[in-house]
Amino acid sequence: MGSDNNLEGKVPEKGWAKVENGRVIVSDPEPGEMGPVIVPCEEIQVSVNGRIIWGPTPVSSRDSIVLTPKKVEPKVSIGVTVESDGMEAYVTVRAEDGAEWTVADVPASSYLNIRAEKHVIPAEVRPEDIQAVLSQKGIVFGIKADAVAKAAREKSGEPVLVAEGLEPKPGKDGHLEFLVPMERVLDLPADSLRVDFRDTVKIPMVKKGQVTAVKRKPVPGEPGKTVFGKDVPAPKPEDPKLRPGKGVILEEEGDFVKVVAILDGYPIYRASSGVYEVDEIYRVNGDVNLASGNIKFVGTVEVSGNVTDGMKVYAEGNVRIRGTVTGAEIRAWRNVEIGGNVFQSTVVAGRDTSDIKKWDDMIRTIESRLLALTELVPGAHIAAVPQEIQEDQRQKPIDAQEGQEAQIQETQKQKAQMGQMQGHEAAPQRAQAAQPATQGVAGQDLKADASRLGLLDRLRALIMALNALNKMDASKTPAVVREAIAKTREILADNRTELGQRLRRLASTLSVIRSWVEGELSGGQADVLLPYCQNCTIESARDIVITGQGAFYSTLTAGRSIKASGSTGVIRGGEARATDLIQVRVAGGQGATPTVLRVSEKGRIIADEVYPNTILIVGRFKARTENLQRSVKARIVNDRLVVNTMSGTVEVDSG
């Protein structure tokens, strides 16, 4: 059949069908003629009398014809994917438009083709639709509204990032900075043509009170969050271990922790435990040689091996050497102990206290003059002056004043000078009316009270000594000592305070300096202990003790005593010098080389055997042995050198 509704090109008067307003209208034919036929289309379902027709079907006005247009709904899919770490969510929107058809009007025809008109139904996606899907998936954080709107608008079928989590913010790692090298360093001078490799190895050392390391505390990070709203912890920052060991304390200061040494020594950090410590002992496991370099250390040095030719070991503490010492130099502020023999070396124990002794002499002078002055000032009793100075002062009473008239005139001049020292105006011609420097103590009539002259003299002597103290070089003394020295001036200048009270304050201030002096002097008390030495120079601030065969052709100098107490205990050749005592088993030998034993006037020399050509010197007295002597004891008695031996006693009148 053709597609035209009227096969002959014209509409019959009867026997036709048409579509009007969505309804099929049928005109029956004349009796005996063929009725109209309707043909369904794909988009319109045609039911005749309740039965769907699929092809051309004759109809009459009696038939119930129902036209049902086809309708296809739009298709929309919203897919959500989330990254495995939960930090990103993507939406994929796919959409297909729908369609619906309506029945088109068709004019009357005996062969009626049903026609349809198509109408597109757009696929619509709202942002709210996507939001609802995200919510169903549990995505609640970091949603990007603009990205959601774009995905809804474009419906591209491609993944669109619509939500992002918050990455955790990392903190800052802690950091441990060592201000002092933790290992020996090689220090080669760049501008030197000649390099002594013995001095190129530097040992790390710290002093008491020194900040040796600083730890910056770690800064914690900020947690993040996934698109599901779950917290993501920040990575834990590195926190280097740090615990105080012996010899250090930790001090916190803001974001920092400082490691402060509380003693002098060698810094050690154990990374596994985080323990930082300062060891007063520096240990050399082996020999001191070119490989180790010279040793210079603020504490004690222990050497398990030998000290070889040309090497030096310096320590502000003790030195302990297990092996031998050959052609070397050993110096310690404290004791030196050597287990092996010593050859052609210099060994010195004890700090040089010559400068400290000057301070000691000065403080003793001031303390003596202060004590003398307080005897004449009521209420000025002091207890800070050492007992031996008080006893010494009682043994030296002030002589009676002679020639009072001349003394008075001289004192008037001194009084005027002292008034200027302490901020007073004074003139010699008005001495009796002027206020003296010792406010409330000096009298108004010096002629009437001669004892006041003694007070003025003693005050003048004290001021002179204090002026001398303030002129001494204190640049190398501790700050507390420098402050105490400066305070003595303030005390003297304080004319508003009664003199007795000022003297007590002065004594208390001087005790600070005295404590420092005594501590420094005690640092010079050191001993040398060794079994044997040959062609050596041995010096000790206190004692030299030779525990083995003895000392041969060496120079021994001790601040107190020399003892050769070994099995043979020999001092042969060279010179041994001590203040209090030299005690040996054997002095001298069979050869022609003389042996000199020397002590001070208050000292003694004791020997089991003394060979010929041995010189015994006690103070200014000297005696030379000509024969082998046994059980020898030499000392000064009643200004004579007395040498007792098994053979008898010899007395020497002059040195």
Coordinates of C-alpha atoms in Angstrom, one line a residue, residues 52-631:
I52 CA -3.7 -3.3 19.3
I53 CA -3.3 -3.4 15.6
W54 CA 0.1 -3.6 13.9
G55 CA -0.8 -3.1 10.3
P56 CA -3.5 -1.8 8.0
T57 CA -6.9 -2.5 9.5
P58 CA -10.4 -1.9 8.1
V59 CA -12.5 0.1 10.5
S60 CA -16.1 1.3 10.7
S61 CA -17.9 3.9 12.6
R62 CA -19.0 1.2 15.0
D63 CA -15.4 0.4 16.0
S64 CA -13.9 1.8 19.2
I65 CA -10.6 3.3 18.0
V66 CA -8.1 4.5 20.7
L67 CA -4.9 6.3 19.8
T68 CA -2.2 6.2 22.4
P69 CA 0.9 8.3 21.7
K70 CA 4.3 6.9 22.7
K71 CA 6.3 8.7 25.5
V72 CA 10.0 8.1 26.4
E73 CA 11.1 9.7 29.7
P74 CA 14.5 11.4 30.0
K75 CA 17.3 9.3 31.4
V76 CA 19.7 10.7 34.1
S77 CA 22.5 8.9 36.0
I78 CA 24.7 10.5 38.7
G79 CA 27.8 8.4 39.6
V80 CA 30.1 9.2 42.5
T81 CA 33.7 7.9 42.9
V82 CA 36.0 8.7 45.9
E83 CA 39.8 8.3 46.0
S84 CA 41.1 5.7 48.2
D85 CA 42.5 8.2 50.7
G86 CA 39.1 9.9 50.9
M87 CA 40.5 13.3 49.9
E88 CA 38.7 13.7 46.6
A89 CA 35.2 12.9 45.3
Y90 CA 34.2 13.0 41.6
V91 CA 30.7 13.1 40.1
T92 CA 29.9 11.7 36.6
V93 CA 26.6 12.9 35.2
R94 CA 25.1 11.1 32.2
A95 CA 21.8 12.3 30.7
E96 CA 19.6 11.4 27.7
D97 CA 16.7 13.6 26.6
G98 CA 13.3 12.0 26.5
A99 CA 10.5 12.5 24.0
E100 CA 6.7 12.4 23.7
W101 CA 4.5 12.2 20.6
T102 CA 1.1 13.7 19.9
V103 CA -1.4 12.5 17.3
A104 CA -1.4 14.7 14.2
D105 CA -4.6 15.7 12.5
V106 CA -4.9 13.8 9.2
P107 CA -7.5 14.7 6.6
A108 CA -10.2 12.2 5.6
S109 CA -9.0 9.3 3.5
S110 CA -10.1 5.8 2.7
Y111 CA -6.6 4.7 3.6
L112 CA -5.7 6.6 6.7
N113 CA -2.0 6.7 7.9
I114 CA -1.8 7.7 11.4
R115 CA 0.8 10.3 11.9
A116 CA 2.6 11.6 15.0
E117 CA 4.3 14.8 16.0
K118 CA 7.4 14.5 18.2
H119 CA 8.1 16.7 21.2
V120 CA 11.5 16.5 23.0
I121 CA 11.6 16.2 26.8
P122 CA 14.9 17.7 27.9
A123 CA 16.9 15.7 30.6
E124 CA 17.2 18.0 33.6
V125 CA 19.7 17.7 36.5
R126 CA 19.6 20.1 39.3
P127 CA 22.5 20.8 41.7
E128 CA 20.2 19.7 44.5
D129 CA 20.0 16.3 42.8
I130 CA 23.8 15.9 42.9
Q131 CA 23.9 17.2 46.5
A132 CA 21.4 14.6 47.5
V133 CA 23.5 11.8 45.9
L134 CA 26.6 13.1 47.6
S135 CA 24.8 13.1 50.9
Q136 CA 23.6 9.5 50.4
K137 CA 27.2 8.5 49.8
G138 CA 28.2 10.2 53.1
I139 CA 30.2 13.0 51.4
V140 CA 29.7 16.0 53.6
F141 CA 33.0 18.0 53.7
G142 CA 34.8 20.1 51.1
I143 CA 31.9 20.2 48.6
K144 CA 32.5 22.7 45.8
A145 CA 29.2 24.3 45.0
D146 CA 30.4 25.8 41.7
A147 CA 31.7 22.4 40.6
V148 CA 28.4 20.8 41.5
A149 CA 26.5 23.4 39.4
K150 CA 28.8 22.9 36.5
A151 CA 28.4 19.1 36.6
A152 CA 24.6 19.6 36.7
R153 CA 24.7 22.1 33.8
E154 CA 27.1 20.3 31.4
K155 CA 26.1 16.7 32.0
S156 CA 29.3 15.8 30.1
G157 CA 29.6 12.2 31.2
E158 CA 33.1 13.0 32.4
P159 CA 34.2 12.9 36.0
V160 CA 34.1 16.3 37.7
L161 CA 35.9 17.0 41.0
V162 CA 33.1 18.2 43.3
A163 CA 34.6 17.7 46.8
E164 CA 38.1 18.0 48.3
G165 CA 39.2 17.0 51.7
L166 CA 41.7 19.0 53.8
E167 CA 45.2 17.7 53.8
P168 CA 46.8 17.6 57.2
K169 CA 49.3 20.4 57.7
P170 CA 52.7 19.0 58.7
G171 CA 54.5 20.4 61.7
K172 CA 58.1 21.2 62.1
D173 CA 60.6 18.6 63.1
G174 CA 62.6 19.2 66.3
H175 CA 66.3 19.9 65.8
L176 CA 69.3 19.3 68.0
E177 CA 72.1 21.7 67.3
F178 CA 75.5 21.0 68.9
L179 CA 77.3 24.2 69.7
V180 CA 80.5 22.2 70.6
P181 CA 81.8 19.6 68.2
M182 CA 81.0 16.1 69.5
E183 CA 84.1 14.5 67.9
R184 CA 87.7 15.4 67.6
V185 CA 88.3 17.7 64.7
L186 CA 91.3 18.2 62.4
D187 CA 92.3 21.9 62.4
L188 CA 94.8 22.7 59.7
P189 CA 96.0 26.3 59.5
A190 CA 95.5 27.6 56.0
D191 CA 98.1 30.3 56.1
S192 CA 101.0 28.3 57.6
L193 CA 103.8 26.9 55.6
R194 CA 104.8 24.5 58.4
V195 CA 102.3 22.4 60.2
D196 CA 102.9 20.6 63.4
F197 CA 100.4 17.7 63.0
R198 CA 100.7 16.9 66.7
D199 CA 98.6 20.1 67.3
T200 CA 96.1 19.7 64.5
V201 CA 93.7 17.4 66.4
K202 CA 91.3 19.4 68.6
I203 CA 89.5 17.7 71.5
P204 CA 86.0 19.1 72.1
M205 CA 85.8 20.7 75.5
V206 CA 83.2 22.6 77.5
K207 CA 83.4 24.8 80.5
K208 CA 81.1 25.0 83.5
G209 CA 78.1 27.3 82.7
Q210 CA 78.6 26.9 78.9
V211 CA 75.6 26.3 76.7
T212 CA 76.8 23.2 74.7
A213 CA 73.7 22.3 72.7
V214 CA 70.3 23.7 71.8
K215 CA 67.2 21.7 71.0
R216 CA 64.4 23.4 69.0
K217 CA 61.2 21.8 70.2
P218 CA 59.0 20.1 67.5
V219 CA 55.9 22.0 66.3
P220 CA 52.9 19.8 66.0
G221 CA 51.0 19.9 62.7
E222 CA 47.3 20.5 62.1
P223 CA 44.9 17.6 61.4
G224 CA 43.2 17.3 58.0
K225 CA 39.7 16.0 57.1
T226 CA 38.4 13.6 54.4
V227 CA 35.4 14.3 52.2
F228 CA 33.5 12.0 54.6
G229 CA 34.2 14.5 57.5
K230 CA 36.7 12.2 59.2
D231 CA 39.8 13.7 60.8
V232 CA 43.2 12.8 59.3
P233 CA 45.9 13.2 61.9
A234 CA 49.0 15.2 61.0
P235 CA 52.3 13.3 60.7
K236 CA 54.1 13.4 64.0
P237 CA 57.2 15.6 63.7
E238 CA 60.6 14.3 64.5
D239 CA 61.5 14.9 68.1
P240 CA 65.2 14.2 68.7
K241 CA 65.8 12.5 72.1
L242 CA 67.5 14.6 74.7
R243 CA 67.9 13.7 78.3
P244 CA 70.3 15.1 80.8
G245 CA 73.2 12.9 82.0
K246 CA 75.9 13.7 84.4
G247 CA 77.5 17.1 84.2
V248 CA 74.6 18.9 82.5
I249 CA 71.2 20.4 83.2
L250 CA 68.5 21.3 80.8
E251 CA 67.0 24.8 80.8
E252 CA 63.8 25.6 78.8
E253 CA 63.5 28.9 77.2
G254 CA 60.4 29.3 75.0
D255 CA 60.6 27.0 72.0
F256 CA 64.1 25.9 72.9
V257 CA 65.8 23.6 75.4
K258 CA 69.4 24.5 76.3
V259 CA 72.0 22.0 77.5
V260 CA 74.1 23.8 80.1
A261 CA 77.3 22.2 81.5
I262 CA 77.7 22.2 85.2
L263 CA 81.3 21.1 85.2
D264 CA 84.3 21.3 82.8
G265 CA 84.8 18.3 80.6
Y266 CA 84.3 16.3 77.4
P267 CA 80.8 16.4 75.8
I268 CA 79.2 13.1 74.9
Y269 CA 75.8 12.5 73.2
R270 CA 74.4 9.0 72.9
A271 CA 71.9 9.1 70.1
S272 CA 70.2 5.8 71.0
S273 CA 69.2 7.0 74.4
G274 CA 69.3 10.8 73.9
V275 CA 71.5 11.2 76.9
Y276 CA 73.8 14.2 76.8
E277 CA 76.5 14.4 79.4
V278 CA 79.8 16.0 80.2
D279 CA 82.5 13.7 81.4
E280 CA 85.3 15.1 83.5
I281 CA 87.6 12.4 82.1
Y282 CA 88.9 12.3 78.5
R283 CA 90.0 8.8 77.8
V284 CA 92.6 7.9 75.2
N285 CA 92.2 4.2 74.3
G286 CA 95.8 3.5 73.2
D287 CA 98.9 5.6 72.7
V288 CA 99.2 9.4 72.5
N289 CA 101.0 9.7 69.2
L290 CA 100.6 11.5 65.9
A291 CA 97.3 9.8 65.2
S292 CA 95.8 11.1 68.4
G293 CA 97.6 14.4 68.4
N294 CA 98.6 16.3 71.5
I295 CA 96.0 16.2 74.2
K296 CA 94.8 19.4 75.8
F297 CA 91.7 19.1 78.1
V298 CA 89.9 21.0 80.8
G299 CA 89.3 18.0 83.0
T300 CA 91.1 14.7 83.7
V301 CA 93.0 12.7 81.0
E302 CA 93.4 9.0 81.1
V303 CA 95.8 7.2 78.7
S304 CA 95.6 3.5 78.5
G305 CA 98.8 3.2 76.4
N306 CA 102.1 5.1 76.1
V307 CA 102.9 8.7 75.4
T308 CA 105.4 8.7 72.6
D309 CA 108.2 11.0 71.6
G310 CA 107.4 14.7 71.0
M311 CA 103.8 14.5 72.3
K312 CA 102.2 16.7 74.9
V313 CA 99.4 16.0 77.4
Y314 CA 97.9 19.0 79.1
A315 CA 95.0 18.8 81.6
E316 CA 93.3 21.1 84.0
G317 CA 92.5 18.1 86.1
N318 CA 94.5 14.9 86.7
V319 CA 96.6 13.0 84.2
R320 CA 96.7 9.2 84.5
I321 CA 99.0 7.3 82.1
R322 CA 99.1 3.5 82.3
G323 CA 102.1 3.0 80.0
T324 CA 105.5 4.6 79.6
V325 CA 106.4 8.2 78.7
T326 CA 109.3 8.9 76.4
G327 CA 110.5 12.3 75.2
A328 CA 107.2 13.9 76.0
E329 CA 105.7 16.7 78.1
I330 CA 103.0 16.1 80.7
R331 CA 101.4 19.0 82.5
A332 CA 98.4 18.9 84.9
W333 CA 96.8 21.3 87.3
R334 CA 96.1 18.4 89.6
N335 CA 97.9 15.1 90.1
V336 CA 100.0 13.2 87.6
E337 CA 100.1 9.4 87.9
I338 CA 102.3 7.3 85.5
G339 CA 102.2 3.6 85.6
G340 CA 105.3 3.0 83.4
N341 CA 108.8 4.4 83.3
V342 CA 109.5 7.9 82.2
F343 CA 112.4 8.8 79.9
Q344 CA 113.7 12.2 78.8
S345 CA 110.5 13.9 79.6
T346 CA 109.0 16.9 81.5
V347 CA 106.3 16.2 84.0
V348 CA 104.7 19.1 85.9
A349 CA 101.8 18.7 88.4
G350 CA 100.2 21.8 89.9
R351 CA 98.8 25.0 88.7
D352 CA 101.0 28.1 88.7
T353 CA 99.6 30.1 91.6
S354 CA 102.2 32.9 91.7
D355 CA 99.5 35.5 90.7
I356 CA 97.0 34.0 93.2
K357 CA 99.6 34.4 95.9
K358 CA 99.8 38.1 95.2
W359 CA 96.1 38.3 95.8
D360 CA 96.5 36.3 98.9
D361 CA 99.1 38.7 100.2
M362 CA 97.0 41.7 99.4
I363 CA 93.9 40.2 101.1
R364 CA 95.9 39.2 104.2
T365 CA 97.2 42.8 104.5
I366 CA 93.7 44.3 104.3
E367 CA 92.3 41.8 106.8
S368 CA 95.1 42.5 109.2
R369 CA 94.6 46.3 108.9
L370 CA 90.8 45.9 109.2
L371 CA 91.2 43.9 112.4
A372 CA 93.6 46.5 113.8
L373 CA 91.1 49.2 113.1
T374 CA 88.1 47.4 114.6
E375 CA 89.9 47.2 118.0
L376 CA 89.4 51.0 118.3
V377 CA 85.8 51.2 117.0
P378 CA 83.0 50.3 119.4
G379 CA 80.5 47.8 118.0
A380 CA 82.7 46.9 115.0
H381 CA 83.6 43.3 116.0
I382 CA 84.0 41.1 113.0
A383 CA 84.2 37.4 112.5
A384 CA 85.0 37.2 108.8
V385 CA 88.8 37.6 109.3
P386 CA 90.7 34.3 109.4
Q387 CA 91.8 33.1 112.8
E388 CA 95.5 33.1 112.0
I389 CA 95.3 36.8 111.0
Q390 CA 93.6 37.6 114.3
E391 CA 96.2 35.8 116.3
D392 CA 99.0 37.5 114.3
Q393 CA 97.4 40.9 114.9
R394 CA 97.3 40.3 118.7
Q395 CA 101.0 39.6 118.6
K396 CA 101.7 43.0 117.0
P397 CA 100.2 45.7 119.2
I398 CA 100.4 49.2 118.0
D399 CA 103.3 51.1 119.6
A400 CA 102.6 54.0 121.9
Q401 CA 102.5 57.3 120.1
E402 CA 105.6 59.4 120.5
G403 CA 106.0 63.1 120.0
Q404 CA 102.3 63.9 120.2
E405 CA 102.7 67.5 119.2
A406 CA 104.4 66.7 115.9
Q407 CA 102.0 63.8 115.4
I408 CA 99.0 66.0 115.9
Q409 CA 100.1 68.4 113.2
E410 CA 100.8 65.5 110.7
T411 CA 97.5 63.9 111.6
Q412 CA 95.6 67.1 110.8
K413 CA 97.0 67.0 107.3
Q414 CA 96.1 63.3 106.9
K415 CA 92.6 64.1 108.2
A416 CA 92.1 66.7 105.5
Q417 CA 93.2 64.3 102.8
M418 CA 91.0 61.5 104.1
G419 CA 88.0 63.9 104.2
Q420 CA 88.5 64.5 100.5
M421 CA 88.7 60.6 99.9
Q422 CA 85.4 60.1 101.6
G423 CA 83.6 63.1 100.2
H424 CA 84.3 65.6 103.1
E425 CA 85.7 69.1 102.8
A426 CA 88.5 69.6 105.3
A427 CA 91.4 72.0 105.7
P428 CA 94.5 71.6 107.9
Q429 CA 93.9 74.9 109.6
R430 CA 90.4 73.9 110.6
A431 CA 91.1 70.3 111.5
Q432 CA 89.6 70.5 114.9
A433 CA 86.3 71.9 113.7
A434 CA 85.9 69.8 110.5
Q435 CA 84.0 66.5 110.4
P436 CA 86.6 63.6 109.8
A437 CA 86.2 60.8 107.3
T438 CA 85.4 58.4 110.1
Q439 CA 82.1 60.1 110.9
G440 CA 81.1 59.8 114.6
V441 CA 84.5 58.3 115.6
A442 CA 87.3 60.9 115.4
G443 CA 87.2 63.4 118.2
Q444 CA 87.0 67.2 117.9
D445 CA 90.1 67.8 119.9
L446 CA 93.0 65.6 118.8
K447 CA 95.3 67.0 121.3
A448 CA 92.9 66.0 124.1
D449 CA 92.7 62.4 123.0
A450 CA 95.9 60.9 121.6
S451 CA 94.2 57.5 121.1
R452 CA 92.1 58.9 118.3
L453 CA 95.4 59.5 116.5
G454 CA 95.9 55.7 116.4
L455 CA 92.4 55.2 115.0
L456 CA 93.1 57.7 112.3
D457 CA 96.4 56.1 111.4
R458 CA 94.8 52.7 111.2
L459 CA 92.0 54.0 109.0
R460 CA 94.5 55.6 106.7
A461 CA 96.5 52.3 106.4
L462 CA 93.3 50.4 105.6
I463 CA 92.3 52.9 102.9
M464 CA 95.7 52.7 101.3
A465 CA 95.5 48.9 101.2
L466 CA 92.0 49.0 99.7
N467 CA 93.2 51.5 97.1
A468 CA 95.9 49.1 96.2
L469 CA 93.4 46.3 95.9
N470 CA 91.3 48.3 93.5
K471 CA 94.3 48.9 91.3
M472 CA 95.1 45.2 90.9
D473 CA 94.3 43.6 87.5
A474 CA 91.0 41.8 88.2
S475 CA 90.2 41.2 84.5
K476 CA 90.7 37.4 84.8
T477 CA 88.9 37.0 88.1
P478 CA 85.2 35.8 88.3
A479 CA 82.5 38.4 88.1
V480 CA 81.6 37.9 91.7
V481 CA 85.1 38.8 92.8
R482 CA 85.1 42.0 90.6
E483 CA 81.8 43.0 92.1
A484 CA 83.2 42.5 95.6
I485 CA 86.2 44.7 94.8
A486 CA 84.0 47.4 93.4
K487 CA 81.8 47.2 96.5
T488 CA 84.7 48.0 98.8
R489 CA 84.8 51.5 97.3
E490 CA 81.0 51.9 97.8
I491 CA 81.4 50.9 101.4
L492 CA 84.1 53.5 102.1
A493 CA 82.2 56.2 100.3
D494 CA 79.0 55.6 102.3
N495 CA 79.5 58.4 104.8
R496 CA 75.8 58.2 106.0
T497 CA 76.5 54.9 107.7
E498 CA 78.1 54.5 111.1
L499 CA 81.8 53.4 110.7
G500 CA 81.4 50.2 112.8
Q501 CA 78.7 49.0 110.5
R502 CA 80.7 49.8 107.4
L503 CA 83.6 47.8 108.8
R504 CA 81.4 44.8 109.3
R505 CA 80.1 45.1 105.7
L506 CA 83.7 45.4 104.5
A507 CA 84.7 42.2 106.3
S508 CA 81.7 40.4 104.8
T509 CA 82.7 41.6 101.3
L510 CA 86.3 40.6 101.7
S511 CA 85.2 37.1 102.6
V512 CA 84.0 36.6 99.1
I513 CA 87.4 37.5 97.7
R514 CA 89.0 35.3 100.4
S515 CA 86.9 32.3 99.4
W516 CA 88.0 32.6 95.7
V517 CA 91.7 33.0 96.7
E518 CA 91.6 29.9 98.9
G519 CA 89.9 27.9 96.2
E520 CA 92.5 28.9 93.6
L521 CA 95.4 28.2 96.0
S522 CA 94.0 24.7 96.7
G523 CA 94.1 24.1 92.9
G524 CA 97.9 24.2 93.1
Q525 CA 98.2 21.3 95.6
A526 CA 99.2 18.4 93.3
D527 CA 101.4 15.4 93.4
V528 CA 103.4 13.3 90.9
L529 CA 103.4 9.6 91.3
L530 CA 105.7 7.4 89.1
P531 CA 107.9 4.3 89.4
Y532 CA 111.0 5.4 87.5
C533 CA 112.4 8.3 85.7
Q534 CA 115.7 9.0 83.8
N535 CA 117.0 12.3 82.4
C536 CA 113.7 14.0 83.3
T537 CA 112.5 17.2 84.8
I538 CA 109.8 16.5 87.4
E539 CA 108.0 19.3 89.2
S540 CA 105.1 19.1 91.7
A541 CA 103.3 21.7 93.7
R542 CA 103.2 19.3 96.6
D543 CA 104.7 15.9 96.6
I544 CA 106.8 13.7 94.3
V545 CA 106.4 10.0 95.1
I546 CA 108.6 7.5 93.3
T547 CA 107.2 4.0 93.8
G548 CA 109.7 1.9 91.8
Q549 CA 113.4 1.8 91.1
G550 CA 113.9 5.6 91.5
A551 CA 115.1 8.8 89.8
F552 CA 118.3 8.9 87.7
Y553 CA 120.0 12.0 86.5
S554 CA 116.8 14.0 86.8
T555 CA 115.8 17.3 88.3
L556 CA 113.1 16.9 90.9
T557 CA 111.3 19.9 92.4
A558 CA 108.5 19.6 95.0
G559 CA 106.6 22.1 96.9
R560 CA 106.4 19.9 100.0
S561 CA 108.2 16.6 99.8
I562 CA 110.0 14.0 97.7
K563 CA 109.8 10.4 98.6
A564 CA 111.5 7.5 96.9
S565 CA 109.6 4.7 98.5
G566 CA 110.1 1.9 96.0
S567 CA 112.0 -1.4 96.7
T568 CA 115.3 0.3 95.8
G569 CA 114.1 4.0 96.2
V570 CA 117.2 5.5 94.5
I571 CA 117.8 9.2 93.7
R572 CA 121.1 9.2 91.7
G573 CA 122.6 12.1 89.8
G574 CA 120.8 15.4 89.2
E575 CA 119.1 17.4 91.9
A576 CA 116.1 16.9 94.2
R577 CA 114.6 20.0 95.8
A578 CA 111.7 20.1 98.3
T579 CA 110.5 22.4 101.0
D580 CA 109.7 20.1 103.9
L581 CA 111.2 16.6 103.3
I582 CA 113.3 14.5 101.1
Q583 CA 113.1 10.8 102.0
V584 CA 114.9 8.1 100.0
R585 CA 116.3 4.7 100.5
V586 CA 119.5 5.4 98.5
A587 CA 121.0 8.7 97.6
G588 CA 123.8 8.9 95.0
G589 CA 125.9 6.1 93.6
Q590 CA 129.4 4.8 92.9
G591 CA 130.0 7.1 89.9
A592 CA 131.5 10.6 89.9
T593 CA 128.3 12.4 89.1
P594 CA 127.2 14.3 92.2
T595 CA 123.7 14.0 93.6
V596 CA 122.1 17.1 95.3
L597 CA 119.4 16.9 97.9
R598 CA 118.1 20.3 98.9
V599 CA 115.4 21.4 101.4
S600 CA 114.4 24.6 103.0
E601 CA 115.6 25.7 106.4
K602 CA 112.6 24.1 108.1
G603 CA 113.0 20.9 106.0
R604 CA 114.6 17.5 106.6
I605 CA 116.6 15.0 104.6
I606 CA 116.2 11.3 105.5
A607 CA 118.1 8.5 103.7
D608 CA 118.8 4.8 104.4
E609 CA 122.1 5.1 102.5
V610 CA 124.0 8.0 101.1
Y611 CA 126.9 7.4 98.8
P612 CA 130.0 9.6 98.5
N613 CA 129.8 12.8 96.5
T614 CA 126.2 13.5 97.6
I615 CA 125.5 17.1 98.6
L616 CA 123.0 17.7 101.4
I617 CA 121.6 21.3 101.5
V618 CA 119.3 22.5 104.2
G619 CA 118.5 26.2 103.9
R620 CA 121.9 28.0 103.7
F621 CA 123.8 25.0 105.1
K622 CA 125.5 22.5 102.9
A623 CA 127.4 19.2 103.6
R624 CA 129.1 16.8 101.2
T625 CA 129.5 13.1 102.0
E626 CA 132.9 11.6 101.5
N627 CA 132.0 8.0 102.5
L628 CA 129.1 5.7 102.4
Q629 CA 126.7 6.7 105.2
R630 CA 123.7 4.9 106.6
S631 CA 120.6 6.0 108.5

